[in-house]
Short mmCIF file of C-alpha atoms in Angstrom, two decimals:
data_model
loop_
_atom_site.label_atom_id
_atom_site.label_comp_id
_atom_site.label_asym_id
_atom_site.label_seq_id
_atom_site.Cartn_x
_atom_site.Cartn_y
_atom_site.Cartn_z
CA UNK A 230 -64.08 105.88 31.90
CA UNK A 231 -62.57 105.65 35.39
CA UNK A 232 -64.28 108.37 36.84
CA UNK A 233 -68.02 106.75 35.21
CA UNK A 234 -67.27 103.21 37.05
CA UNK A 235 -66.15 104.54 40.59
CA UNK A 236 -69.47 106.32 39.82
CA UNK A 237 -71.18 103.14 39.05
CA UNK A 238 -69.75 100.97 42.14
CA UNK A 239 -70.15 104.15 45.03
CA UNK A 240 -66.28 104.20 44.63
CA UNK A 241 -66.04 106.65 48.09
CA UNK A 242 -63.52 110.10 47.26
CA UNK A 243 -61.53 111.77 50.26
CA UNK A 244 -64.42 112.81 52.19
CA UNK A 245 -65.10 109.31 52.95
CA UNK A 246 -68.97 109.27 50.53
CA UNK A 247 -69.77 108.33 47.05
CA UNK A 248 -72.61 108.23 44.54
CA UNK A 249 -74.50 105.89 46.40
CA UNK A 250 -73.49 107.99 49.68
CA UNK A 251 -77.33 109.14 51.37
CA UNK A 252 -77.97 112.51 52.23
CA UNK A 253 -78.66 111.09 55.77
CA UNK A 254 -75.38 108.93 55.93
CA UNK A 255 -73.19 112.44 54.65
CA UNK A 256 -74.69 114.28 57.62
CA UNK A 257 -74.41 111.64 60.32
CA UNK A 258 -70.97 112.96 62.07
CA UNK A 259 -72.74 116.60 61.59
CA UNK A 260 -72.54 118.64 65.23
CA UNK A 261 -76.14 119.20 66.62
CA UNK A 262 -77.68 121.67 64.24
CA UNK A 263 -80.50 122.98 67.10
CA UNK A 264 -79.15 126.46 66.68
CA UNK A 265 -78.93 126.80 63.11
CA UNK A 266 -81.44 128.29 60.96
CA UNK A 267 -81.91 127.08 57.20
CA UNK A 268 -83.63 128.59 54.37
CA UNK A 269 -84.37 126.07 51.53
CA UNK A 270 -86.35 126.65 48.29
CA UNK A 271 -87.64 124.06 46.47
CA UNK A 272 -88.28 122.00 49.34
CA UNK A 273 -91.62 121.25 48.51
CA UNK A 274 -90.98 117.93 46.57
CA UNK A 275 -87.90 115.41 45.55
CA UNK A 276 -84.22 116.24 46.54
CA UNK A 277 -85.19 119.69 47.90
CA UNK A 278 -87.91 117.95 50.05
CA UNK A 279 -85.26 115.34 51.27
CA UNK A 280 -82.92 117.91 51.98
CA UNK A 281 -85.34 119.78 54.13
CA UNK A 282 -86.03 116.43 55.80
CA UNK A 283 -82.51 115.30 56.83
CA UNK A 284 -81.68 119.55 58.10
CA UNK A 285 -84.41 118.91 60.15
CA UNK A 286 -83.63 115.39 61.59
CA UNK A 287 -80.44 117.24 62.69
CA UNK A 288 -81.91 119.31 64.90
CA UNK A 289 -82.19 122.73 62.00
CA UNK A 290 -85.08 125.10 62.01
CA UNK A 291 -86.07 125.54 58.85
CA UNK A 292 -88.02 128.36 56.48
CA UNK A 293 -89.32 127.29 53.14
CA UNK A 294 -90.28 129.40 51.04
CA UNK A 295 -92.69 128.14 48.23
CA UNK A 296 -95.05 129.38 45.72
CA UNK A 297 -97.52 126.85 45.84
CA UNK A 298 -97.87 127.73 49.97
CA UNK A 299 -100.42 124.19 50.43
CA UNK A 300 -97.67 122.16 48.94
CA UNK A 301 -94.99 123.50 51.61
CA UNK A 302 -97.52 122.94 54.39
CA UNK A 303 -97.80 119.22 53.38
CA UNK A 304 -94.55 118.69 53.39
CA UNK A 305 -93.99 120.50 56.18
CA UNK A 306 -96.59 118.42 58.34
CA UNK A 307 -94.97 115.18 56.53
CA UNK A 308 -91.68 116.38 58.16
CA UNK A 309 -92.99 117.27 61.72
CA UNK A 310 -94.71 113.93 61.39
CA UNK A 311 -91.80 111.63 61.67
CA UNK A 312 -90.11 114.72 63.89
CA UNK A 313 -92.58 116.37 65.93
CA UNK A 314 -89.49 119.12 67.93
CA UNK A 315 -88.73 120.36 63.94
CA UNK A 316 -89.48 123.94 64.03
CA UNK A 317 -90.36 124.61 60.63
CA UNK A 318 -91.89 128.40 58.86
CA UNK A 319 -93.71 127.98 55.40
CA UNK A 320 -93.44 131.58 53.56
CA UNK A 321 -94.33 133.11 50.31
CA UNK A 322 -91.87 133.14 47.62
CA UNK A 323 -92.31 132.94 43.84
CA UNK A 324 -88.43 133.09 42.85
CA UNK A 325 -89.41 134.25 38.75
CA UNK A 326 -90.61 137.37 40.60
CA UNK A 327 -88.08 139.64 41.89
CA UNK A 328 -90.78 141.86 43.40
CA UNK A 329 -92.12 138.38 45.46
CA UNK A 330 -88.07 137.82 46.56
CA UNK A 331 -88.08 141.65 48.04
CA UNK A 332 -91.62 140.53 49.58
CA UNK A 333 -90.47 137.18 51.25
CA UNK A 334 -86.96 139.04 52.32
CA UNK A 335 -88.78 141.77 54.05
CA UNK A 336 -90.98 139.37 55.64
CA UNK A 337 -88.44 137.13 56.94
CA UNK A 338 -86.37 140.35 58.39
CA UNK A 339 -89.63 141.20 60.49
CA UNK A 340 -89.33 137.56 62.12
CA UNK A 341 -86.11 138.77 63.04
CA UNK A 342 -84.18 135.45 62.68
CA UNK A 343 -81.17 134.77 62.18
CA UNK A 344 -80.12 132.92 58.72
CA UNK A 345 -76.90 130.50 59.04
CA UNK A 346 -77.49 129.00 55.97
CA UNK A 347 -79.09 129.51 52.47
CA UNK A 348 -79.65 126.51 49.78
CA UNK A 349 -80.84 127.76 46.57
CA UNK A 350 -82.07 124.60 45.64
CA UNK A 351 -85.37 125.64 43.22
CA UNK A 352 -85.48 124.93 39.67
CA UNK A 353 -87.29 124.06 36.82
CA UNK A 354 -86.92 122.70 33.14
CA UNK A 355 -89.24 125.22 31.15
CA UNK A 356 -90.47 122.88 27.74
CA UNK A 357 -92.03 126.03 26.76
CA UNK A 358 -91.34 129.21 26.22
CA UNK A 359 -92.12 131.97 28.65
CA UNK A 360 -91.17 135.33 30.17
CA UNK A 361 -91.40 136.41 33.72
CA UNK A 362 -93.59 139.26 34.81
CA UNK A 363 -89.74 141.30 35.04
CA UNK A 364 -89.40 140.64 31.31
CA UNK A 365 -87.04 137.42 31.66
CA UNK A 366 -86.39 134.22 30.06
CA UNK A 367 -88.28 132.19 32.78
CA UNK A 368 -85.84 129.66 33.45
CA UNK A 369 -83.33 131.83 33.82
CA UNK A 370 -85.57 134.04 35.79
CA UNK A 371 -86.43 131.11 38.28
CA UNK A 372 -83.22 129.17 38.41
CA UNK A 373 -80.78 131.80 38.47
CA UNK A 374 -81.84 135.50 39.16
CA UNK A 375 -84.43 135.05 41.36
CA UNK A 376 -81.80 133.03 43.81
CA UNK A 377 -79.03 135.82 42.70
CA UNK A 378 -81.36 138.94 44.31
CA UNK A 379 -82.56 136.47 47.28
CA UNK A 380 -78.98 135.68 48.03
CA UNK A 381 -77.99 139.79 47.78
CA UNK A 382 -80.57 140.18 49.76
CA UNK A 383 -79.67 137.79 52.92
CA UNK A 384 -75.92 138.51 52.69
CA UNK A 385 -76.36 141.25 55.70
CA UNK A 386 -78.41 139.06 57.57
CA UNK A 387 -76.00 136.09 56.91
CA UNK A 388 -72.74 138.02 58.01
CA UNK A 389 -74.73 139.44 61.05
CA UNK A 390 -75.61 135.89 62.08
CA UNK A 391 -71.97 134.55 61.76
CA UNK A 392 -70.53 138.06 63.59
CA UNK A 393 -72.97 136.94 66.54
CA UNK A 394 -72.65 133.82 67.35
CA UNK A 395 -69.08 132.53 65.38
CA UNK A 396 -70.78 130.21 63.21
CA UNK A 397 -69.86 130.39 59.41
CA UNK A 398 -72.69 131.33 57.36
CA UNK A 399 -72.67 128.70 54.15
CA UNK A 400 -74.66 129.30 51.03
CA UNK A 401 -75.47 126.38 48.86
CA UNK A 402 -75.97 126.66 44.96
CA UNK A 403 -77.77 123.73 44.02
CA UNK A 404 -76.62 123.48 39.92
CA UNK A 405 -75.77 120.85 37.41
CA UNK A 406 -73.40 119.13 35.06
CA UNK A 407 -75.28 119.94 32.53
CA UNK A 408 -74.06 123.41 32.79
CA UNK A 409 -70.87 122.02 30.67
CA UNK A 410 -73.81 121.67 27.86
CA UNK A 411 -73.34 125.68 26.82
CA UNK A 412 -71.15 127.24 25.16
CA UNK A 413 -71.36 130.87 23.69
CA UNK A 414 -72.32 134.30 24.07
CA UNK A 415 -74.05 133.70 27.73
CA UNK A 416 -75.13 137.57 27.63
CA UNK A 417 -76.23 137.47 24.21
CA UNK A 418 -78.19 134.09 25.01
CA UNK A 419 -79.87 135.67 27.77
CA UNK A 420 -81.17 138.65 25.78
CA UNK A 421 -81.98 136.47 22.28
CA UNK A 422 -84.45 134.21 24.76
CA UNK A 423 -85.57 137.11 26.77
CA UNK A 424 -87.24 138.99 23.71
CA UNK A 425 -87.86 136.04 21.57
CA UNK A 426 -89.16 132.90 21.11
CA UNK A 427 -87.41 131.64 18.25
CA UNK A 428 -83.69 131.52 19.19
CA UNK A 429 -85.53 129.40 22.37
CA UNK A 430 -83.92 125.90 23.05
CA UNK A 431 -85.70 124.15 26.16
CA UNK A 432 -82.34 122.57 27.28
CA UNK A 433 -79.90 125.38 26.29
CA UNK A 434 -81.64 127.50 28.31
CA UNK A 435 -81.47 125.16 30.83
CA UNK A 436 -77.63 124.70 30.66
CA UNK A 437 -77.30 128.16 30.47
CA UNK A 438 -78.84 128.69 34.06
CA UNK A 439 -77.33 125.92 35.41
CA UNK A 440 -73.91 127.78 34.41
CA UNK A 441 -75.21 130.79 35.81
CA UNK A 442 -75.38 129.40 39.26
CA UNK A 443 -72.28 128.18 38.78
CA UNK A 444 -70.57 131.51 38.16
CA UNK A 445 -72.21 133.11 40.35
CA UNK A 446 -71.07 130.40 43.12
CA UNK A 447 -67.47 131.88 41.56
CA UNK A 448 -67.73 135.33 41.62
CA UNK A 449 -69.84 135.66 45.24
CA UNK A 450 -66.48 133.15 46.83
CA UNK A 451 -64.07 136.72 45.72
CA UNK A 452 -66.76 139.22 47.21
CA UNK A 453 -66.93 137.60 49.97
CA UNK A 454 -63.36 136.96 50.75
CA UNK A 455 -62.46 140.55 49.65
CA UNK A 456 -65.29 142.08 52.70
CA UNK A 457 -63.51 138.72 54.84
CA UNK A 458 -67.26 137.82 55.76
CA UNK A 459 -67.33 134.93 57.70
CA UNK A 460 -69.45 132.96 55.34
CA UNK A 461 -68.21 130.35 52.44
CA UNK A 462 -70.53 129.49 48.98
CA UNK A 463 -70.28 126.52 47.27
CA UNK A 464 -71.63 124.61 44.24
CA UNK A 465 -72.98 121.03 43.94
CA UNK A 466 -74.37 118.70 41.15
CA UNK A 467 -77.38 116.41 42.74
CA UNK A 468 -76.55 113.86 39.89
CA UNK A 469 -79.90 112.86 38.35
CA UNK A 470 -82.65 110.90 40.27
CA UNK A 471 -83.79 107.62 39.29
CA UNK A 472 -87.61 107.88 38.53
CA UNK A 473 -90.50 105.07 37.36
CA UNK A 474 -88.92 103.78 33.89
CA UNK A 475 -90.95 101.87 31.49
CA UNK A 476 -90.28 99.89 28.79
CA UNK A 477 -92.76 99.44 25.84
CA UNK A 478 -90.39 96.71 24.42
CA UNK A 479 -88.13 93.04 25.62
CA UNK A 480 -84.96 92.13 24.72
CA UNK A 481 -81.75 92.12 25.87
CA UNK A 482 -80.38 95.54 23.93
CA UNK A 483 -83.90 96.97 26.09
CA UNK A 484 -82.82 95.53 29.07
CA UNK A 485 -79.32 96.44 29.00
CA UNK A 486 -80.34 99.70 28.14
CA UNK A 487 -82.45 99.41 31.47
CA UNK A 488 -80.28 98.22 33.54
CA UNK A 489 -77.53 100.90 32.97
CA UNK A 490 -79.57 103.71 33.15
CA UNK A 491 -80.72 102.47 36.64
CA UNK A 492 -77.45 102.02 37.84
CA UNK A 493 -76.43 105.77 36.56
CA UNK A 494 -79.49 107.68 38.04
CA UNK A 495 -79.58 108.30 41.81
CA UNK A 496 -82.67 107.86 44.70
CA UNK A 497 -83.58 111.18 46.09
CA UNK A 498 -81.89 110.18 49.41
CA UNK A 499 -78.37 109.84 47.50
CA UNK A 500 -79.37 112.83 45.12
CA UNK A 501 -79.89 115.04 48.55
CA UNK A 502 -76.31 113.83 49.94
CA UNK A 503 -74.30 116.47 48.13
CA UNK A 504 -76.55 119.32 49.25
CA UNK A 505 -76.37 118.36 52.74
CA UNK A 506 -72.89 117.63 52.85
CA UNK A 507 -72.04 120.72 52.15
CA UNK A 508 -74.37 122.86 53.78
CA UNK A 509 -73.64 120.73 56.95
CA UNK A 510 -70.23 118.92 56.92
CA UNK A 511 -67.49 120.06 59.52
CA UNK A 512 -64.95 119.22 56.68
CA UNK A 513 -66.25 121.89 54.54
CA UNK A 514 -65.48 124.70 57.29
CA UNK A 515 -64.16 127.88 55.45
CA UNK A 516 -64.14 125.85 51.84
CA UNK A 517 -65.59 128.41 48.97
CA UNK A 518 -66.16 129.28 45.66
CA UNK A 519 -65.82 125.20 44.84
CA UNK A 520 -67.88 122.69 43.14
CA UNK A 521 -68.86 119.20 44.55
CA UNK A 522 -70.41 116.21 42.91
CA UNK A 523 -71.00 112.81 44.58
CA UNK A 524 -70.04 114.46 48.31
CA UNK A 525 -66.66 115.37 46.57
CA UNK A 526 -65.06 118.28 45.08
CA UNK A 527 -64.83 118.37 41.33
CA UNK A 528 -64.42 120.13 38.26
CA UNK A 529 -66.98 122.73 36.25
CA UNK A 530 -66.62 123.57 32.78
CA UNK A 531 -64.01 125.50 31.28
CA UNK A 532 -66.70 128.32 30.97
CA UNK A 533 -67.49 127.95 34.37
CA UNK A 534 -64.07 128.45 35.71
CA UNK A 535 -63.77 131.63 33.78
CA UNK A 536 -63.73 134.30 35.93
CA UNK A 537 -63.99 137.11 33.37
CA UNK A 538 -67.46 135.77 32.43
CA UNK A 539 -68.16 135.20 36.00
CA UNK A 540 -67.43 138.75 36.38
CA UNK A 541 -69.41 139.97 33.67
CA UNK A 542 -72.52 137.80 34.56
CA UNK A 543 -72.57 139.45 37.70
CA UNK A 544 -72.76 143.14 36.49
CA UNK A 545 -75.43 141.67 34.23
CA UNK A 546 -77.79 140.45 36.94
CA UNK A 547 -77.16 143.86 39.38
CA UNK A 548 -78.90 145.60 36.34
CA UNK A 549 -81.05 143.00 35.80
CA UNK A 550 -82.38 142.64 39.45
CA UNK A 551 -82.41 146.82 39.78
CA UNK A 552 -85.28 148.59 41.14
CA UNK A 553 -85.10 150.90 38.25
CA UNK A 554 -84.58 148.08 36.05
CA UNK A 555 -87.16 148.77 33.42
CA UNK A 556 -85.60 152.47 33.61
CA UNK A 557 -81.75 150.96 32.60
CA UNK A 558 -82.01 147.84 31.36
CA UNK A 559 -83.50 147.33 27.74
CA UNK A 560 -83.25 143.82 27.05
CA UNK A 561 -83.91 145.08 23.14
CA UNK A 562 -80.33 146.14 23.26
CA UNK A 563 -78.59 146.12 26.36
CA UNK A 564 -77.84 142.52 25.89
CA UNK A 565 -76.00 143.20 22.87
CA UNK A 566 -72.87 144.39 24.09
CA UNK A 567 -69.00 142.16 24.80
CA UNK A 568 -67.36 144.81 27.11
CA UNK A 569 -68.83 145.24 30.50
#
């Protein structure tokens, strides 16, 4: 109850921002970010757009990588609009593909540039059923393993960037509190969804990605620490964005309703805060493997503080994400095992 009104009134936590904090207002002590490079996906539209937007009034060059390349381009010119120095490269990238993440990593390696941070910010809520062209759930596919390969992928490039010029790589996990809303079998899940329509739940499936990222924020902290690479990953929760309600009846339970809801949901500004706090903030230098919510630290799950499922969802996804995948990985059965 506490915790829900300091949320309510913008009560501010120890790094001096709230809810109602603005992703512009968390990065405004931020040193000059001119010779930083930023990857973002899902920068196309809402918080990922705003994100992209704030990087770049800081001085960031920016790649964004985006399926739907005339979407990028737009907001790409609605960026260098209001900041005409923004360097800014639109890319190729359809994350449910892990053949399209090899593409776009290859691609970006021929650009030789360097890569000082990485926000896996994509996502999407799948209503309907649907498997990705590598045989995956495709929210799952989208949300989690497409940004698992991309980030195994840029790890070199990331370490070689921080080696060079001393300045801590940070990878951002953009996830959700809804990943508290699984529990279960998260292998099993994965495999029941992946061959099947009928165990499908739109919003489980959801949760269960959301957790993924969350573990995976867990598990990459260790590896990372264990090769003492100079670069830190984190986990935030946006908080959800306030969007055009409508109300088909009056009255005051309607409008109290209303009114609540308003105050709960976020503006994309404040919903971009936590992504650009962390990705940006000098108080977050050599901080990893945590999870942030309203430009604070905070608390996952108890799932997704376990790190024997953390562990276990990784060894998953390096089959998963295999080049030989369809060679080792039957999701038919291989899905159905508890000891990895």
């Amino acid at each position: 109850m506490l915790e829900t009104l300091k949320y309510l009134i913008g009560s501010t936590g120890v790094s001096g921002f709230g809810s109602k904090s603005t992703a512009e207002e968390a990065t405004e002590t931020c040193p000059d970010l001119r010779s930083i490079t930023a990857i973002i996906t899902g920068a196309t539209s809402g918080i990922g757009a705003e994100t992209a937007r704030v990087l770049a009034k800081r001085g960031a060059r920016l790649v964004l990588p985006a399926r739907n390349l005339k979407a990028a381009e737009e907001a790409k010119a609605r960026i260098v609009s209001e900041f005409p120095e923004s360097e800014i490269i639109v890319m190729a990238l359809d994350l449910s593909s892990l053949t399209s993440v090899r593409n776009f990593v290859s691609e970006l390696e021929s650009l030789n540039l360097p890569v000082n941070i990485l926000i896996n910010n994509a996502g999407k809520f799948a209503h309907e059923h649907a498997i990705s062209e590598d045989g995956i759930e495709m929210t799952f596919a989208t949300n989690y393993l497409g940004h698992f390969l991309l980030t195994k992928l840029l790890l070199n490039t990331m370490m070689k960037t921080a080696k060079q010029t001393g300045v801590p790589g940070r990878i951002v996990n953009v996830s959700s509190s809804i990943h508290g809303w699984f529990s279960g079998d998260m292998i099993r899940y994965i495999g029941q969804i992946s061959r099947s329509k009928s165990q499908y739940d739109a919003t489980r499936a959801y949760a269960l990605s959301k957790l993924a990222n969350v573990l995976h924020t867990k598990e990459l902290a260790q590896r990372l620490k264990q090769v003492d690479a100079n670069v830190t990953v984190n986990c935030v929760h946006p908080g959800i964005v306030r969007t055009r309600l409508t109300r088909e009846r009056e009255g005051l339970i309607t409008d109290l309703v209303f009114f609540l809801a308003s105050k709960l949901l976020k503006t994309i500004p404040q919903a971009a805060a936590t992504t650009c706090y962390v990705a940006a903030h000098p108080r977050l230098l050599n901080i990893s493997g945590k999870y942030f919510a309203d430009c604070n630290e905070a608390w996952t799950s108890k799932l997704g503080s376990n790190s024997n499922e953390a562990a276990k969802l990784w060894a998953t996804s390096e089959i998963m994400v295999s080049k030989h995948a369809k060679a080792v990985f039957d999701p038919l059965s291989a899905f159905d095992y508890h000891h990895m």
